[in-house]
Every structure is written in C-alpha cells, then in structure tokens.
Amino acid sequence: MIDSSSIKQLAGHPFDRRDFLKVLGWSGAAVALSGCGNTSIENGKETVVSYVEAADYVIPGVAVYYNSTCAQCDAGCNINGRVREGRVLKLEGNAASAINRGKMCGLGQAGVQHHYNPDRVREPLLRKGDKGETISWDKAYALIAEKLNGVSGEQVAFLSGAVSGHLKVLLGNYLESLGSKNLYVYEAVAPAVQRAANKKAYGTEMPRFNINKAKVVLSFGADFLGSWVSPVHFSQQYAQFRKGVDGQRGVLVQVESKMTLTGANADRWLVVRPGTEGILALGIINALGASGVTLSGDVAAAVQGYDKARVSNDTGVSVEHLDKLVALLKERTPSLVLAGSAAEGYAHGSQNAAAINLLNQVLGNVGKTIEASASVPFPQMIPAKGNTAALKTLNDDLAAGKYKVLFTYATNPVFTAPGSMKFKANLAKAGFKVAFAHYLDETALEADLVLPLDSALEDWGTQVPEYMAEGAQINIQQPLMEKLHANTQGMGDILLTLVKQREADKYKDFADYYGYLRGSLLTIKGALGSGGTDDDTFWDETLTSGIIKLAGSAEQLSGNASAAGLQLPAAAAADAQYSFHLIPSVTAYLRDGRHTNQPWLQESPDPLTTIVWDSWVEIHPKKAAELGIVEGDVLEVSSRTGSIRAQAYLFPGIHPDAISIPLGRGHEALGRYAKGYGVNPFQILDAVFDQETGELALHETRVKISKVGQRIIVVKDEGAAGGKPEQRRIALSKSTDQVKLSEEV
Amino acid sequence: MSKRHLLAMFSSFDEAELVVQELRNTSIKGFDVNDDLVVKSPIEHPEVEEFLGEKPVYVQWFTLFGALMGGLLGFFLISGAQANFFEQLKGGKPIVPFPPNFVLTYEMFILGGVYISVLGFLICAGLPAKRSPLYSSSVSEDKIAILVKSEAGATSTLRAIFTKHQALEIQEEAGK
Amino acid sequence: MSVSNLLENWSQFRHFHPVDDKPHDPYKWAMSIDIDACSGCNACSVACYAENNIPVVGKERFQHGQQMHWMRIERYWPDHDFDFPEQGAEFLPMMCQQCEAAPCETVCPVGATNHTADGLNSQIYNRCIGSRYCSANCPFKVRYFNWYDYPTDETVWPAEMNRQLNPDVSVRGKGVMEKCTFCVQRLRAAEVTAKGEGRIVREGEVQTACQQACPTSAISFGNLVDPESRVHKQWQAQQVEMNVDEQEKDKEPGGSHLRGYRILEELRPYPSVMYLERVRESAI
Amino acid sequence: MKDIREDIAWAKINRDVLVSLENPRKLYWVIVFGALSLFSVGLGCEIYQYQVGMGVANLNNPNVWGLYIATFIFWIGMSHSGTLLSAILHLMHADWRKPIYRFAEAMTTFSLMTAGLFVMVHIGRLWQFYYALPYPNDRGTWPNFQSPLLWDAMAIFTYLSSSVLFLYVGMIPDLAICRDNLHKGWRKKLYTLLALGWEGTDRQWRNFRVTYLTIACFLIPLAVSVHSIVASDFAMSQQPGWHVTSFPPYFVAGALYSGCAAIITLFIILRYVFRFEDYMTKSILKKTVRLTFAIAMVWTYLNAVEFAAVWYGHDMDAKAVLIQKATGPFAPFWWGMVFCGSVVPLMLAFKRFQTNIPVLFAVSLLLNLGMWLERWMIVAPTFSHGYYPWVWDNDQWPSLIQWGMVMGSFGWFTLLFMVFCKVFPSVSMYEVKEMVYHRSLHLKKNETAGQGAH
C-alpha cells in the first residue's frame, strides 16, 4: 500500500537536493518500515537511525525544520516542526504566517503528543462482540464495499468534524459517488450562531476583527484569548492593542457571567445575569443615543424602553458602570464589539448576537475594526463548518433508523452530544458504523469497524482556515516524519481508496492522496499566481513555505444591519427547582475534549483556577458560604437530563446564580491520559436550541446542586494563599494615569 | 649488665608515698630513684606526681603544633581548592570568601589539635606498650604498686624497704 | 591547588561578583516580561515542557505538590475583599530568575549550581546529590526536584512518547534538582555559531522556548550588555539596575511612572528577570 | 543524701560494673529486641525510598526538607549533653559527673552517628554522597566550601571523631580493668588490644591527665561550634523564620536541653537494667535534673527572645511565619512544643519530683518530645509559609516512610547504645574510685577537723 509505493518511489528516483523535500516525511528517515511480528533482519529497525547510510536530510545532531499546519483546532495556524534524526520533537510557529506569526498556543504545541500518543489505534479493528479484532486494510475496504452494496445513498451518512481543502473535496466526491447527500459536519463548540448573526449584520459569516485597531474592545463573552475562533492570532492583536496607538492603551471590557481567560485580562470585567447580554447591548445603544449618538429610526425603536434603570435591573450591571462604559465607547473610537459563545448559548442566542452586532453598527465600527475577510477563489475548498444543528438532524434520523451505513470522522458525538439527545442509544440503530479514528474514543468504541488514521504530523493535506487573518491562504499539511505505525493510513488516502471503489476510472491517475494533492494543486498553479514557474519548483516552494497565499478578492461587507425583528425576551425568571444556570465552559486547551489525552494539556493548569487533571464546579464564594460549601466538597449537579458529581471550587469570577463546569474531561475512553479523569457536563445538557439557527443552546441548562458529603483535595497549582499576594510585591499593577506607555521601548 | 624488676603492692597511697620517700632518701647502689621507679595506681592521683617530683609533660606541645597545622592546612587547602576551581563561581561572593573559610579553618584547628594531642599522648605515655615484666591485676582494682628496676645486688635492700612498709605482696622477676 | 596560584592571583579571587567583578562580557542573558501583555494562556509553560523534557507527573503526584513545571503561570486576585474580580485576574509567569547573586548557589554543598560567565545560574545534574538546600534557600521556589525516576516511569514517557524527547537536553533521573535554564542549549548553540563567525550573538538570533511561543510576545529575552538588544533598551528605559536592592526610581516620593520592577529585589538576589507592571484603565 | 557512698570498696566497684558486661536484667534484651525491630522498619523504609525515589517521603516543592532534617538536628542536639557532662563539668571539677559521664559520652557518639544517617537518607542521590567530601580527584572538582551543609559535614566529622577519641582515651584505664578481670575469649582479646598495654603507671597517668584535659578544652568550643553551624544551615539561609541572628545560641541551648533530657531517660534505664543503683544515685539524678531545669529555662528565654525579636521587628515575612506557627495547621505541634519544652520542665523545680523516678522518666520523655517538636517547628513552617505566597503549602504531612525512618533512628540509636553498654563499662570505674577516694579523704578531713574542735 502506501509504504510499498513510497519505497518504489525511493527506488526509482535517486535522491537529489531538489527532491528531498518531496520525499521528506513520506519515506522519511529509515524508520518504521517494518511492522509488528516481523522476524527478519529488519526487526527493530524502527528504533534505529543509520548514520552510516543516513538519508540526505538527516544530519546527525542537527535539527531540520519543516513547515506544516496545526491540526489541533480549526484556526489553521502555520507551524514549523523541529525534526532531529527523523523524529519530530517540537512544534513551533511559522514566522511567515499571517495567522500566528511564529507563535503557538499550548494546545497546538501538544500536537506532538497527539502524534506520539501511546494509545493511538494501530491496526484496523473489526467488532467481534465486545472486542475488536485486527484485520487487514484490504479486508476492511472489502467489508465497506460489501456493506455499501445495495444500499441507497439515502441510507448512508457521513458524520465529520470541520473539514476543508482537498479532503473536503474528496469527501464530497465520495458521498456523491455513493449518491448520498447526508454529510453532517458537527462541531460541539463551534461559533455557529455567530456565523449566522454575522451574515445577517455584515453580510459575511466571518469578517476580520481588528482588535489591534480598536481603542476599546467590548466583548460579550467572546474568549478571543482562549478558545474563540483564532486565539493565537487574536492574542497578537491583543498585544498590539494593549500597546495602543500613540501610547494610548486599548481598553478591554468583558461582559459575561463566568470569567473566561479574556475576562481575566479585562480592564473592567462586568458580571451579567446569564442570558441578558443582549439587553445590556440594547441598553448601551439606548444610552449612546441619549448621549447624542445618532440612531437610525428602526434602531431607536428597537432600543426604546431599554433605559438604564431597567437594563441595570435586568442585567445586574450598575448604572455607574453603564455610564462609564457608554462614555468610553463614545469618546474612544473606533471600538470593537464582539459577541461570543457565552452570549449566544441561549434559546435567544441569535437575538443576543444581533443586538451586540447592532452595537458595532451604531458605533460605526463596521468597516473600521470589522473588515471584510478575503475570499478563497476555490469554493469547493472552503471549510465545511461544523455546528450542532447538524447533530440534531443526524440524531433524529438515527433515531428513525434511517441509516444502514454511517461513517464518522474527526468528531466524537458519543462524548459531546448533550445527554438529552440520547445519541449513543440512537447510534446503535445505525446498521454498520465505520469510524476513522486516531484513538478508540467513545464514538469509535461504538463503531463496527475502526480504521486507524495517520496523525496530523505524518499525513498530507491542505487546509483552508475559516478565519482569514489577512489575505486568503491555503495551508499545506505535510508529514514531519515517517509514520510511527505501519498500519495507519491518511484520511485522504482512505477516501481516495474508497472513492476508487466506486469510480476507479476517474481517479486512476492518482496512486495516492499525495499524488492527488500534488496533481490538483499543480492544475490550479496558474490561479495561485505561480503560472510561470515549473511544476517542481512550484511544489518545492509550496512545501517549503507551507502556505499558499491567495490573491483573492475581499468579500462584500454590508454595514446596514437592521434592527428589524430584534426581539429580546425579558431576563429569565428564576427556576424554583433548578436554581442555577449551568455554564459549561470551553477552556482554551481542552475545548470539546478531543485532545484531553495529551498529558501536557492535562497537566497544564487551568489559567483561572489552576486545577489540573480533573473537573470542578465553579461557584461564587458568597453563594458557597450560603450553602455551606467549601473547596473540595463533592457536589452533585443535577439537571432535568441527568446528574454528575464534581469537586467544588470557590471562584469569584462567576455570577452567584450560575455554576460552571469545564468541558473536555470525563472521558470513558480515549486512552490512559484521558479515561477516568473528571466528569463530562455534556451528559447533563438539556435539549434547548437556539430559536433561529437550531444550534444547541449550551448555556440554557438549569441545574440544582447538593453536597454529597464527601470532601477531596483539589489538585491545583495555586497554594494555600489562594492566589492572594499577601502584601508582597509580586504581581504589581498600575492604572493608566500612572504610566507613560508612549515612552516605553 | 642485666637489671631485675621488683614489684611491691600497697594498700594505700600513703604507704606508697612513704616507700618512695624512703627510697629517695636511701642511697642504693644500682638503683636510681628517678629512673628506675614506677608507681602504678588504679586511679589518677595528683599526689603521686608530687611525691615523685615534677616530671615534664610534652603533650601540650603536640596540641599546639596540631592545632596550628590543622588550621593552616584547613585554610590553605580550602582557599587553594577554591582558587584552583574558580569555575565554581558563586554570584554575589568572591571566589575565596572569608567567613566560610574561617568556619572551616576553625574546625580544622580543633580537629588537628585533638588528633595530634592524642598522638602526642600515645607517644609521651609510651602507648601502646608491651606489658611490663611484672604486673598484678590488683593494680587495676585497688592496689598501689611500686615497680623498681635495679642491679641484682640492690634487690634485697629494696625488698626490705617494701616489707618494712607493709607491702601486701612482693613479686620478683625470676632470675636468669 | 597550589599556594602560589593563590598568592599570585589573590586580588582576582577576592573580587565580589557581580558587584565589583569585571562586567559580563560579551554576554549577560536577561529577560523582561510584560505582565500587562501576558494573558495567562500557559503556552510558554507547554513550550517549556516540549523543549526541556519536563516530565508530566500525573494527577496523584501533582496533588502531592511534586509538579515539575519550570515555568508556571501564577494567577493572583487582589488582597482586599471583593465580590467580583472587576479588574480581572493578574497573571505572572514565574521561572528561575537567574539571579546574579543567587541564594541557591552559595548553599549547594557540592557546587552543582553555579554562576556562569554569561550570567546564568547553571544547574549541573551530574554533580547534584539532591540535598535540596538550593530549593530551601530559593525565595521564589522555582527549583524542582526529581522526586521519582521519571525516565524509567512507564506513565511519563511510555513507548513512542519518549521519541519526542529533545536530544539537546538531559533527561533527569531521580534525586536531582532542576529548574529553568533560559534554554541554555539554545544559547550555547548560538554562542558557538557566533564565535565561529567571529562575532557575538545578534539580537533576535536566539529565543527561549517560552518567548518563542508566547502569543502576545510578552517575553523579551536577550543580551543585556548588548546596547542593541531589546532587553537592554527595556531595562534602560525602565531604569532598572542589576546590582541594587532598591531602584533609584523607587526612592522618588510618589513612586515612578515606570513599570519595570523585579520581584523580591529587596532580598538582594539581583534577579535577571525584569517584570513590567500590569496596567489597568483608570477611566473605567 | 549522698552522691555516692564513700565506703564502697574499690573491688566492689570493679565487680559491680563488670557484671553489667555480662548479666543485665531481662529488660535489656527486651529493649534490644525492640530497638532492632524499629531499626528494621527504618531500614525497610530507606530501601524502599532508595529504590523508588524521594517522592515516597511525601515531600514536595516547597516542602523539600521534612522530618529528616528536623530529626537530624534533634540527634545532633542530643549529642551535646555528653560533652557538657564530660568536658564542661570536668573542667569545673564537678565530680558527681563521674558515674554518669561515660554513658553520656557514648550517647554523644551514637547520636552523632544517628544524625549522620539522616544526612544520608535525606539526600536524593545517596549513591553520590561522596561528592560532598573534599578529596583530590583528577577532575579537579571540589565541594562548595561556602555551603553551611559542608560546614556541617566538617563539624560533625570533627565532633564525631573527637568525641570517639575522647570517649576512648577516657576509657583506656577501664579497658585495662576489663582486660585484667575477664576470662579468655574474644572480649579479652578486644580489651587487651584496646587497652594498649595500660598499666596505670605514673607516666601514663600524667600524660593521660593532660591529654584528657586538653581534649576537654577543645570539645567545648567544638560542641558549641557544631550546633552553631547546624543553626547556620538555617540562619545563613535567607528564609523567613530562619534568618535569625539568635539561632546559634538558641540551637546550642536546645541541644544541651534535649541532651540533658535524654541523659535523664537513659540514666533511669541504665540504673535499672544494669543494677547501677549504687553509682547512679538519686542525688546525682537530682543534680542532673536541676541542671536540666536551668537549661530548660535558658532555652525558654532564648525562645522568647527569638519570638520577641521577630514580633517587634519589621520583617513581615518572618512575622507571618511566626503567626502561622501559632495559628496555622502546625499550631497543635507548636503549642505542644511550648508545653513540653517550657511548661513541663517547671515540674523539675519541685523537690519532690527531683528524685521521683517514674515522674522523671515521664517528664524526660516529654521533654524529648518537646525538643523534637521544636526541631520540626523550626524546619517545616518556614517551608510551607515562605516568601512566596503562590507556593504556600500547609498541608504537607510526612508520609509513613518518613515516620518509619524517624522511628528507625530511635531503634538504631538504642541498639548502638545498648550494645555499647553491654560491651564496654558504662560507668567509669577508675573515676568512681577517684570520686569515692576523694570524698572519703574529704570526710576524714572533716572528721579530724570536727574532733579537733572538741
């Protein structure tokens, strides 16, 4: 298969300097050519690097660097892998990238632990009762063909995580060849409401947010430094924003019910009653109007009645703070208002987002700090964006027993589907389930056939980021080293093989996905602005830079958001039985939990609570005192859907009527570093959906809590002082009137 | 010319003192009271020194030498090692810092003093020694013994003196 | 170890470092960290794990306080009583401050931690016997001890995970102390390259792993004696002097408008890391 | 009440003491067995810790030193009373020390050896401990002479070897007695060898006297320096609660205190086990008790001085440590230390308790406990509440491994001590004879004077 073809390639083409990049990581160093059970002289060769006959690019003791693309989240950061003696050691940022400019977040850096993870699936596994039996790839493919035989396209579904580039093209082609339209692109924590609201307000789903150009950023729960859209990119903008233009430091105001990492960096953190973000936005518009900002007729009408007293009463934000905020927004322009998942996770989430976007309109930020993003001239490659509405449809179909064959890839719905959906039970109704997986996660465990994938560091691919930092770009993903396990395959190769089962003729020119990728990129060479260069040069340059910059045109940006149809419900009434709002928090490193088995991430303390390796329930200290709860008390958190138990952590950055549990932990599978650590709040989420987009309203679940009478030691980095400096000069702070930033280096 | 040993046991220091005084006052040929007389006692008894006359003790000179050499050796060994191994630079401190070196010099001063004192003791006290030809284990119990060494001719005189002072027991080296 | 060496070079041996010793030349590695830019995201810490072969100790050992993070992000709340942290939290990246007069160096019985010519506080793993006196005397508590034998521990670097280990950095066995090295392996490589070319390391030529990763570029690192270096300029602009226990600017009545400060400077360890104070908007 | 009966025959002294080498009470064997068991536990713990790593001791950052160092100081401290009894009282011509100084000196030696063990079990790489020794080597490396730990090593080496020499030199006349009185066998050979041919000649005694006095003179400043240096481990560091000028004298007082308490304990045990009632008399016990009381008060005073200095000083960090000692998680132990160290000894001020053996036994154990707690309270709170609040960690409780080794050290010490007392005369025979002799002379003189007056 892949190995043998690459060996042939090696044999046929003696190395030359030009070729080495091409072969790089493909056949790579002389490692991992033999599989298990090989008794020949090759035995153990995978752990030996020959310096006697070292490959051209293996210079003993010297690291070489190759560009690729980070696959840990969808932001599409361009990475630079450090390789020594055929091993990838460290992922660093590609300095030429407009997205991350040489920087990396921790999640991205942990990509090597995805690659080297000891719990990766190494062989195709076929279900035999409760166990998986190792089978060959040939058998696996034959089995798929057999199962698809006589099944109509309607009865086949493909559940995928967000996917873009050529993989998306191939995936689409494959489904087309099956006659199926059932592609469900599911991401548990994607900004789907945001996209819809942006489309409405600005005419584009994901415009560019220029935090660095804003003098004030007012963020309604958008954790742009942690987990929101493209955090590494926004972090750099944020640094510039803090330095400011002409030494006038940017001001960050964060409005949310539970402090996020971004909230922790705010100049003013305003705690609001959960779900009232939209009311606050309208109240600010109203106050701006009252202070002399011209409002168009429909806007003025929409905000009528949102006077300060009412808004303050509904949201819990004091009039004094409201006044200061309005004065600041009026005085310092341009500003930027962001709506994040915290504001959008309600049944009226779209309305909240619309109200917040309207504020941008009123402040005149559209076109200044919100700009049109560059469009990608190859629509077939733009990302298939994940959302949760897709899962709902799939779940309903599964419940109806509609599917005979179901493929899953890059998503773990058994873990991330809200408990109320009973997804696991419904999944069982699908006839034959094929999981393309790196690990035996909860979903793969339910599958009938598990096909092991190459890691992102040993696979080829192209990726198109959803959020374009500057100009449009296509990211190249290339192997940084030889495959670690002989019997894994790249997703592209698998899809190519599968599509060949249906339409062999069409794809006969492509021996493998690499060939497909190279061939298809070469065909659009002209469109990529490299029409003049020869194929090899183009290809080498592409692989060297890892980025194809596109001369695409900017999308249209409309600045005429209308306030029509803006209907915000009154602040939610207290629920007598389930008195707390549950805020399932999305943390920067664990997100929806797919990378929880990377030990660096498990042991990287949560920035706000410093807790590691476990889940916790954040509760406001005053509320905790009322209820007699102290740190480490195990709490039973029950919703109408279910209940989970976790340790209490007293956290001042949360609304007293809310509790928060981070997402991502509580795996029952996914390997030694994830299984059995913490609890999974997805399990107790109620089935409440955003009324406009049908997205799951993550923040709508109401819960009650009770102590179970057990107290444990909270495993955290913070010491007994609880993060108080105790009068010592350690972390010092000044206010802007005490400093002269413009004089600084 | 061979000398013969004679050992007499007494029950008290007073007796022994009288014997020694008499021996001192009596001139016996072939017997020198300063060289040929040894008093053995179960306890340390300053009067013995008095009635035997002041004899010099040199242990303290060993002590002085040992202490000084120990101190000097300590200081130079340590400073020399530090100077030679200056890669071991400690931020905020010179390569050869005084306070620590003085502490160690002090310890070496004492160490040298004690060791060489003990060495001096062994040398001055003649230890380890061969057992003398005549010894009674009652010395280690409660008796005072006077061991004399004399020409064969003086033995009887000495024996007479011992007997006169109620020697409990008199041992004589067997003749050759 | 000759006495003549002692006598001949006596004055050299009596120089106090760094106060009246010859200045670091040509290198004095130093850092400055802008905690107003720091978002507390932990990317630096993960980068440090990746670069320096730091073991992930696991939940139980972490509970016992045996975590090994050379670089830790501390999260502070205000000292006074408050209902909500309305000005956010305060994040502080803390790692070995590479003190010029390091309290840890003098107390090590075997001299396993020393001051290097380029201004680092070195740790020699092979020499360390694990008395832990250095950690006891470290005011910042940034030294980490290998309580277990992580290289042979199956939970830390099982098969395949061990292939990620950086060959440029020793993997430490049980019983030795370790700490942030300012990525000494990178510094040495750069110094040697520069020396081969007859020059000194240029600004920007070498980065520490944390600095390299930091998404907000809050960390500057460089050669403090190089007037071209950003660190030099920052220290100078902030009027932070190395060999003092109280900065002149702090003696001004009413304080200074400059943000640069060093932590626990009054203990006179002369830290090589300058922090820039966090700033919060006064208008809101 | 007399320190000793003047009419004890010298031969009886020999007999009584020599019999202790052969025929102790059954309790002796119980104690030896108990000690051996405890030591085995400690040894097992050390083997486990050596194999697995220091982590099993449940130490962490910042609590890098645990009971090991605390108990190390305890044992070093205990060693000081031997020197006090043998050297200081010798110089002061307090002859009541004579029946009890031998075992006190043995205690010095063995507690130093026990203390040394803690240095070993404490270090992370025991197999490399020789790096701390200054020996010439082809790499040209040396230990760091600036480290108080090295001073410690040097001071303890000096002290241990000097103490052993002092003990040995002082024992030579007794070894000769043993040589002369015991039957043939390995013991006879041993004593013959060790007695170096001592015969009690005037020349030997003369040099012996000067040497013994000289070493005594060295030992006193040495003992003071040793515990000052141990105090320097803390005082020379920069940590709040440790960086205290009064630490050296405070440590020395604590050392003498715990040593005296231990002497009372061992006094009572030996007196019973070896039937030394005639020599270790209640009168001597009373004097020891009074000495202990005086030292207890000195220690209490120095303790108060330390607290007051911190309290009225402007070092907020040191003050925070003190407050945390008194109110934090360590409070029970800290107050226990104050109770055992400063309140319990007040009982010793009452005459009726000064000779009450059961009471004294209990009190001496409490004093020892108090002094052990004191060492723990010096070490632990500073770690858990140092300069840097982020790493404050007050919950670090020593693991059973640590406790096992602390227990094991008591076993080891007791074992060594008990074996010593069985093999060597634990009462100095020749000096008791001197004591009896001088006292009877004195008595005679008084009688004569009394008769003259009539």
Short mmCIF file of N, CA and C in Angstrom, two decimals, chain A residues 1-2 124 135-148 174 407 432 434 436 449 451-453 488-501:
data_model
loop_
_atom_site.label_atom_id
_atom_site.label_comp_id
_atom_site.label_asym_id
_atom_site.label_seq_id
_atom_site.Cartn_x
_atom_site.Cartn_y
_atom_site.Cartn_z
N MET A 1 0.84 -1.20 0.00
CA MET A 1 0.00 0.00 0.00
C MET A 1 0.87 1.24 0.00
N ILE A 2 0.66 2.04 0.97
CA ILE A 2 1.36 3.31 0.96
C ILE A 2 2.86 3.12 1.11
N PRO A 124 -6.45 -1.73 11.77
CA PRO A 124 -7.90 -1.72 11.55
C PRO A 124 -8.55 -2.76 12.47
N ILE A 135 -7.85 -6.66 11.63
CA ILE A 135 -7.99 -7.18 10.27
C ILE A 135 -7.07 -6.38 9.35
N SER A 136 -6.94 -6.85 8.14
CA SER A 136 -6.09 -6.12 7.21
C SER A 136 -6.89 -5.01 6.54
N TRP A 137 -6.16 -4.07 5.98
CA TRP A 137 -6.82 -2.97 5.29
C TRP A 137 -7.63 -3.48 4.10
N ASP A 138 -7.06 -4.45 3.42
CA ASP A 138 -7.77 -4.98 2.25
C ASP A 138 -9.13 -5.52 2.65
N LYS A 139 -9.11 -6.26 3.74
CA LYS A 139 -10.37 -6.82 4.22
C LYS A 139 -11.32 -5.71 4.64
N ALA A 140 -10.75 -4.69 5.30
CA ALA A 140 -11.60 -3.60 5.77
C ALA A 140 -12.28 -2.90 4.60
N TYR A 141 -11.48 -2.63 3.56
CA TYR A 141 -12.06 -1.97 2.38
C TYR A 141 -13.11 -2.85 1.73
N ALA A 142 -12.79 -4.13 1.66
CA ALA A 142 -13.73 -5.05 1.05
C ALA A 142 -15.03 -5.08 1.84
N LEU A 143 -14.88 -5.04 3.13
CA LEU A 143 -16.05 -5.06 4.01
C LEU A 143 -16.92 -3.83 3.79
N ILE A 144 -16.26 -2.69 3.67
CA ILE A 144 -17.03 -1.45 3.44
C ILE A 144 -17.78 -1.57 2.12
N ALA A 145 -17.06 -2.04 1.10
CA ALA A 145 -17.71 -2.18 -0.21
C ALA A 145 -18.91 -3.12 -0.10
N GLU A 146 -18.70 -4.18 0.67
CA GLU A 146 -19.77 -5.16 0.83
C GLU A 146 -20.97 -4.54 1.53
N LYS A 147 -20.71 -3.79 2.57
CA LYS A 147 -21.81 -3.19 3.33
C LYS A 147 -22.54 -2.14 2.52
N LEU A 148 -21.80 -1.49 1.62
CA LEU A 148 -22.43 -0.44 0.82
C LEU A 148 -23.20 -1.03 -0.35
N TYR A 174 -16.74 11.52 -2.72
CA TYR A 174 -17.07 10.16 -2.31
C TYR A 174 -18.57 10.03 -2.05
N PHE A 407 -20.55 6.67 8.54
CA PHE A 407 -19.12 6.93 8.72
C PHE A 407 -18.95 8.06 9.73
N PHE A 432 -24.29 -0.26 9.98
CA PHE A 432 -22.86 -0.56 10.03
C PHE A 432 -22.14 0.76 10.23
N VAL A 434 -18.74 2.87 10.65
CA VAL A 434 -17.30 2.90 10.38
C VAL A 434 -16.73 4.16 11.00
N PHE A 436 -13.38 6.44 11.42
CA PHE A 436 -11.99 6.76 11.07
C PHE A 436 -11.42 7.47 12.29
N LEU A 449 -16.48 -0.95 12.68
CA LEU A 449 -15.17 -1.02 12.04
C LEU A 449 -14.41 0.25 12.39
N LEU A 451 -11.01 2.35 11.64
CA LEU A 451 -9.87 2.43 10.73
C LEU A 451 -8.88 3.45 11.27
N PRO A 452 -7.67 3.02 11.55
CA PRO A 452 -6.69 3.89 12.20
C PRO A 452 -6.11 4.93 11.24
N LEU A 453 -6.05 6.13 11.70
CA LEU A 453 -5.59 7.24 10.87
C LEU A 453 -4.15 7.61 11.18
N THR A 488 -1.29 2.43 9.88
CA THR A 488 -2.26 3.52 9.87
C THR A 488 -2.25 4.12 8.47
N GLN A 489 -3.34 4.79 8.14
CA GLN A 489 -3.41 5.43 6.83
C GLN A 489 -3.91 6.85 6.96
N GLY A 490 -3.55 7.66 5.98
CA GLY A 490 -4.03 9.03 5.95
C GLY A 490 -5.50 9.05 5.54
N MET A 491 -6.23 10.02 6.07
CA MET A 491 -7.66 10.10 5.74
C MET A 491 -7.85 10.31 4.24
N GLY A 492 -6.95 11.11 3.65
CA GLY A 492 -7.04 11.34 2.21
C GLY A 492 -6.86 10.06 1.42
N ASP A 493 -5.90 9.27 1.85
CA ASP A 493 -5.66 8.00 1.16
C ASP A 493 -6.85 7.07 1.29
N ILE A 494 -7.44 7.07 2.47
CA ILE A 494 -8.59 6.20 2.68
C ILE A 494 -9.73 6.63 1.77
N LEU A 495 -9.99 7.94 1.76
CA LEU A 495 -11.10 8.42 0.93
C LEU A 495 -10.83 8.13 -0.54
N LEU A 496 -9.56 8.28 -0.92
CA LEU A 496 -9.21 8.01 -2.31
C LEU A 496 -9.46 6.55 -2.64
N THR A 497 -9.07 5.68 -1.75
CA THR A 497 -9.32 4.26 -1.97
C THR A 497 -10.81 3.97 -2.05
N LEU A 498 -11.54 4.60 -1.13
CA LEU A 498 -12.98 4.36 -1.11
C LEU A 498 -13.66 4.88 -2.37
N VAL A 499 -13.22 6.05 -2.80
CA VAL A 499 -13.87 6.63 -3.97
C VAL A 499 -13.48 5.83 -5.22
N LYS A 500 -12.29 5.24 -5.17
CA LYS A 500 -11.87 4.39 -6.28
C LYS A 500 -12.74 3.14 -6.37
N GLN A 501 -13.21 2.71 -5.20
CA GLN A 501 -14.13 1.56 -5.22
C GLN A 501 -15.34 1.86 -6.08
#
